[in-house]
PDB file of C-alpha atoms in Angstrom:
ATOM      1  CA  MET A   5      46.441 -17.676   0.671  1.00 52.00           C
ATOM      2  CA  LYS A   6      44.283 -20.571  -0.505  1.00 51.00           C
ATOM      3  CA  LEU A   7      41.974 -20.008   2.471  1.00 48.00           C
ATOM      4  CA  LYS A   8      41.554 -16.290   1.581  1.00 49.00           C
ATOM      5  CA  ILE A   9      40.629 -17.122  -2.015  1.00 49.00           C
ATOM      6  CA  THR A  10      38.134 -19.778  -0.889  1.00 44.00           C
ATOM      7  CA  THR A  11      36.592 -17.343   1.608  1.00 45.00           C
ATOM      8  CA  MET A  12      36.288 -14.621  -1.033  1.00 45.00           C
ATOM      9  CA  ILE A  13      34.623 -17.027  -3.481  1.00 48.00           C
ATOM     10  CA  LEU A  14      32.129 -18.197  -0.835  1.00 45.00           C
ATOM     11  CA  ALA A  15      31.342 -14.597   0.113  1.00 48.00           C
ATOM     12  CA  ALA A  16      30.756 -13.688  -3.553  1.00 48.00           C
ATOM     13  CA  VAL A  17      28.462 -16.693  -4.071  1.00 44.00           C
ATOM     14  CA  CYS A  18      26.500 -15.792  -0.943  1.00 45.00           C
ATOM     15  CA  PHE A  19      26.183 -12.149  -2.040  1.00 44.00           C
ATOM     16  CA  VAL A  20      24.949 -13.112  -5.523  1.00 46.00           C
ATOM     17  CA  GLY A  21      22.548 -15.665  -4.043  1.00 47.00           C
ATOM     18  CA  CYS A  22      21.117 -13.115  -1.610  1.00 45.00           C
ATOM     19  CA  LYS A  23      20.678 -10.520  -4.366  1.00 45.00           C
ATOM     20  CA  THR A  24      18.898 -13.076  -6.586  1.00 41.00           C
ATOM     21  CA  THR A  25      16.536 -14.017  -3.738  1.00 41.00           C
ATOM     22  CA  ASN A  26      15.665 -10.347  -3.202  1.00 47.00           C
ATOM     23  CA  LYS A  27      14.827  -9.894  -6.916  1.00 48.00           C
ATOM     24  CA  ALA A  28      12.740 -13.083  -6.854  1.00 48.00           C
ATOM     25  CA  THR A  29      10.785 -11.746  -3.861  1.00 52.00           C
ATOM     26  CA  GLU A  30      10.172  -8.401  -5.621  1.00 66.00           C
ATOM     27  CA  ALA A  31       8.900 -10.294  -8.671  1.00 72.00           C
ATOM     28  CA  ASN A  32       6.206 -11.908  -6.481  1.00 91.00           C
ATOM     29  CA  ASN A  33       4.886  -8.517  -5.300  1.00 96.00           C
ATOM     30  CA  LYS A  34       1.641  -7.253  -6.767  1.00 97.00           C
ATOM     31  CA  PRO A  35       2.007  -4.002  -8.735  1.00 97.00           C
ATOM     32  CA  LEU A  36       0.809  -0.778  -7.109  1.00 98.00           C
ATOM     33  CA  VAL A  37      -0.939   0.339 -10.316  1.00 98.00           C
ATOM     34  CA  GLY A  38      -3.972  -1.565 -11.564  1.00 98.00           C
ATOM     35  CA  THR A  39      -4.414  -3.801  -8.499  1.00 98.00           C
ATOM     36  CA  GLN A  40      -7.566  -3.617  -6.412  1.00 98.00           C
ATOM     37  CA  TRP A  41      -6.235  -3.198  -2.860  1.00 98.00           C
ATOM     38  CA  ASN A  42      -8.822  -4.234  -0.244  1.00 97.00           C
ATOM     39  CA  LEU A  43      -8.560  -2.424   3.089  1.00 97.00           C
ATOM     40  CA  VAL A  44      -7.698  -4.624   6.092  1.00 97.00           C
ATOM     41  CA  ALA A  45      -6.445  -2.133   8.734  1.00 97.00           C
ATOM     42  CA  ILE A  46      -6.485   1.558   9.662  1.00 97.00           C
ATOM     43  CA  ASN A  47      -3.760   2.863  11.978  1.00 95.00           C
ATOM     44  CA  GLY A  48      -2.832  -0.720  12.842  1.00 95.00           C
ATOM     45  CA  GLU A  49      -6.409  -1.690  13.810  1.00 95.00           C
ATOM     46  CA  ALA A  50      -8.179  -4.388  11.782  1.00 95.00           C
ATOM     47  CA  ILE A  51     -11.414  -3.237  10.163  1.00 92.00           C
ATOM     48  CA  ASP A  52     -14.746  -5.067  10.281  1.00 81.00           C
ATOM     49  CA  SER A  53     -14.543  -7.500   7.380  1.00 74.00           C
ATOM     50  CA  ASN A  54     -18.307  -8.224   7.440  1.00 75.00           C
ATOM     51  CA  GLN A  55     -19.252  -5.074   5.538  1.00 73.00           C
ATOM     52  CA  VAL A  56     -21.499  -5.407   2.485  1.00 74.00           C
ATOM     53  CA  ILE A  57     -18.815  -3.765   0.310  1.00 86.00           C
ATOM     54  CA  GLN A  58     -15.163  -4.221   1.255  1.00 91.00           C
ATOM     55  CA  PRO A  59     -13.420  -0.816   1.208  1.00 96.00           C
ATOM     56  CA  PHE A  60     -10.756  -0.714  -1.499  1.00 98.00           C
ATOM     57  CA  ILE A  61      -8.437   1.552  -3.479  1.00 98.00           C
ATOM     58  CA  ILE A  62      -7.096   1.341  -7.047  1.00 98.00           C
ATOM     59  CA  PHE A  63      -4.168   3.393  -8.376  1.00 98.00           C
ATOM     60  CA  ASP A  64      -4.056   4.084 -12.129  1.00 98.00           C
ATOM     61  CA  ALA A  65      -1.076   4.835 -14.372  1.00 98.00           C
ATOM     62  CA  ASP A  66      -2.155   8.485 -14.848  1.00 98.00           C
ATOM     63  CA  GLY A  67      -1.583   9.443 -11.197  1.00 98.00           C
ATOM     64  CA  ASN A  68      -5.172   9.061 -10.018  1.00 98.00           C
ATOM     65  CA  PHE A  69      -6.675   6.808  -7.378  1.00 98.00           C
ATOM     66  CA  ASN A  70     -10.247   5.882  -6.606  1.00 98.00           C
ATOM     67  CA  GLY A  71     -12.092   3.339  -4.551  1.00 98.00           C
ATOM     68  CA  ASN A  72     -14.977   2.568  -2.277  1.00 97.00           C
ATOM     69  CA  LEU A  73     -15.301   3.375   1.419  1.00 95.00           C
ATOM     70  CA  GLY A  74     -17.891   0.650   2.045  1.00 92.00           C
ATOM     71  CA  CYS A  75     -20.798   2.774   0.806  1.00 92.00           C
ATOM     72  CA  ASN A  76     -19.454   5.938  -0.844  1.00 96.00           C
ATOM     73  CA  THR A  77     -16.850   6.149  -3.572  1.00 97.00           C
ATOM     74  CA  PHE A  78     -13.790   8.386  -3.279  1.00 98.00           C
ATOM     75  CA  PHE A  79     -11.058   9.735  -5.539  1.00 98.00           C
ATOM     76  CA  GLY A  80      -7.857  11.729  -5.618  1.00 98.00           C
ATOM     77  CA  THR A  81      -4.403  11.988  -7.130  1.00 98.00           C
ATOM     78  CA  TYR A  82      -1.034  10.585  -6.185  1.00 98.00           C
ATOM     79  CA  TYR A  83       2.616  11.039  -7.024  1.00 98.00           C
ATOM     80  CA  GLN A  84       4.934   8.045  -6.688  1.00 97.00           C
ATOM     81  CA  LYS A  85       8.682   7.719  -7.117  1.00 96.00           C
ATOM     82  CA  LYS A  86      10.245   4.431  -5.995  1.00 95.00           C
ATOM     83  CA  GLN A  87       8.985   3.816  -2.435  1.00 95.00           C
ATOM     84  CA  LYS A  88       7.906   7.423  -1.878  1.00 98.00           C
ATOM     85  CA  ILE A  89       4.273   8.364  -2.433  1.00 98.00           C
ATOM     86  CA  GLU A  90       2.127  11.447  -1.882  1.00 97.00           C
ATOM     87  CA  LEU A  91      -1.663  11.207  -1.866  1.00 97.00           C
ATOM     88  CA  THR A  92      -4.035  14.099  -2.385  1.00 97.00           C
ATOM     89  CA  TYR A  93      -7.564  13.155  -1.355  1.00 97.00           C
ATOM     90  CA  SER A  94     -10.025  15.072  -3.529  1.00 97.00           C
ATOM     91  CA  GLY A  95     -13.466  13.970  -2.396  1.00 97.00           C
ATOM     92  CA  ALA A  96     -16.177  11.355  -2.098  1.00 98.00           C
ATOM     93  CA  THR A  97     -19.842  10.873  -2.828  1.00 97.00           C
ATOM     94  CA  LYS A  98     -22.189  11.864   0.003  1.00 95.00           C
ATOM     95  CA  ARG A  99     -24.644   8.993   0.391  1.00 94.00           C
ATOM     96  CA  LEU A 100     -25.925   8.393   3.917  1.00 91.00           C
ATOM     97  CA  CYS A 101     -25.200   4.847   5.014  1.00 88.00           C
ATOM     98  CA  HIS A 102     -25.868   2.758   8.115  1.00 83.00           C
ATOM     99  CA  GLU A 103     -22.212   2.334   9.088  1.00 81.00           C
ATOM    100  CA  MET A 104     -20.203   5.497   8.570  1.00 89.00           C
ATOM    101  CA  GLU A 105     -17.390   5.094  11.141  1.00 91.00           C
ATOM    102  CA  THR A 106     -15.092   3.133   8.810  1.00 91.00           C
ATOM    103  CA  GLU A 107     -15.691   5.669   6.035  1.00 94.00           C
ATOM    104  CA  LYS A 108     -14.816   8.584   8.314  1.00 94.00           C
ATOM    105  CA  SER A 109     -11.655   6.797   9.494  1.00 95.00           C
ATOM    106  CA  VAL A 110     -10.512   6.022   5.937  1.00 95.00           C
ATOM    107  CA  ILE A 111     -11.076   9.619   4.787  1.00 96.00           C
ATOM    108  CA  GLN A 112      -9.147  10.935   7.787  1.00 96.00           C
ATOM    109  CA  ALA A 113      -6.320   8.465   7.056  1.00 96.00           C
ATOM    110  CA  LEU A 114      -6.213   9.461   3.366  1.00 96.00           C
ATOM    111  CA  LYS A 115      -5.827  13.089   4.442  1.00 95.00           C
ATOM    112  CA  ALA A 116      -2.798  12.207   6.612  1.00 93.00           C
ATOM    113  CA  GLU A 117       0.679  13.005   5.330  1.00 95.00           C
ATOM    114  CA  ILE A 118       1.273   9.625   3.721  1.00 97.00           C
ATOM    115  CA  ASN A 119       4.762   9.706   2.239  1.00 97.00           C
ATOM    116  CA  ASN A 120       5.967   6.144   1.680  1.00 97.00           C
ATOM    117  CA  PHE A 121       4.732   2.637   1.109  1.00 98.00           C
ATOM    118  CA  THR A 122       5.773  -0.984   0.958  1.00 98.00           C
ATOM    119  CA  ILE A 123       4.420  -3.876  -1.054  1.00 98.00           C
ATOM    120  CA  SER A 124       5.175  -7.320   0.271  1.00 98.00           C
ATOM    121  CA  GLY A 125       3.551 -10.057  -1.805  1.00 97.00           C
ATOM    122  CA  ASN A 126      -0.129  -9.151  -1.819  1.00 98.00           C
ATOM    123  CA  THR A 127       0.055  -6.577   1.006  1.00 98.00           C
ATOM    124  CA  LEU A 128       0.282  -2.818   0.464  1.00 98.00           C
ATOM    125  CA  THR A 129       1.049  -0.639   3.485  1.00 98.00           C
ATOM    126  CA  LEU A 130       0.918   3.166   3.397  1.00 98.00           C
ATOM    127  CA  TYR A 131       2.944   5.093   5.992  1.00 98.00           C
ATOM    128  CA  ALA A 132       3.334   8.599   7.378  1.00 97.00           C
ATOM    129  CA  GLY A 133       7.019   8.453   8.251  1.00 96.00           C
ATOM    130  CA  LYS A 134       7.365   5.132  10.066  1.00 96.00           C
ATOM    131  CA  VAL A 135       3.752   5.050  11.270  1.00 97.00           C
ATOM    132  CA  GLU A 136       1.441   2.593   9.501  1.00 98.00           C
ATOM    133  CA  ILE A 137      -1.653   4.447   8.312  1.00 98.00           C
ATOM    134  CA  LEU A 138      -3.495   2.060   5.955  1.00 98.00           C
ATOM    135  CA  LYS A 139      -2.949  -1.611   5.131  1.00 98.00           C
ATOM    136  CA  PHE A 140      -4.469  -3.345   2.120  1.00 98.00           C
ATOM    137  CA  GLU A 141      -4.420  -6.820   0.562  1.00 97.00           C
ATOM    138  CA  SER A 142      -5.010  -7.709  -3.058  1.00 96.00           C
TER     139      SER A 142
END
């Protein structure tokens, strides 16, 4: 009987400790809204980090997002509830730039059916199902 009580107490302490660690980790995550998220990968492939302007995205509290593709700016709307997110790409400026491949890839990725995301520390990852579409760092 004494062994059962001791085991139950240890299990409860472990459970509470694990739950506290999870909350502490979430507290260290950057917020989705208001953070400048710099693009680091598209479809799991690292992007060229030597661009003049680092591509980025910013989500605002009103359900809008905007950013830079490396040359052109872009914008759209989003809907987020917990870890679910839906992006609606609206458009971009049309300047002609030397390197347009990254811009085309980002636009195509933003048009994908992105439906969930994770934030781990300073890393934001957008997914279509379980497939990583875009990865950013703050």
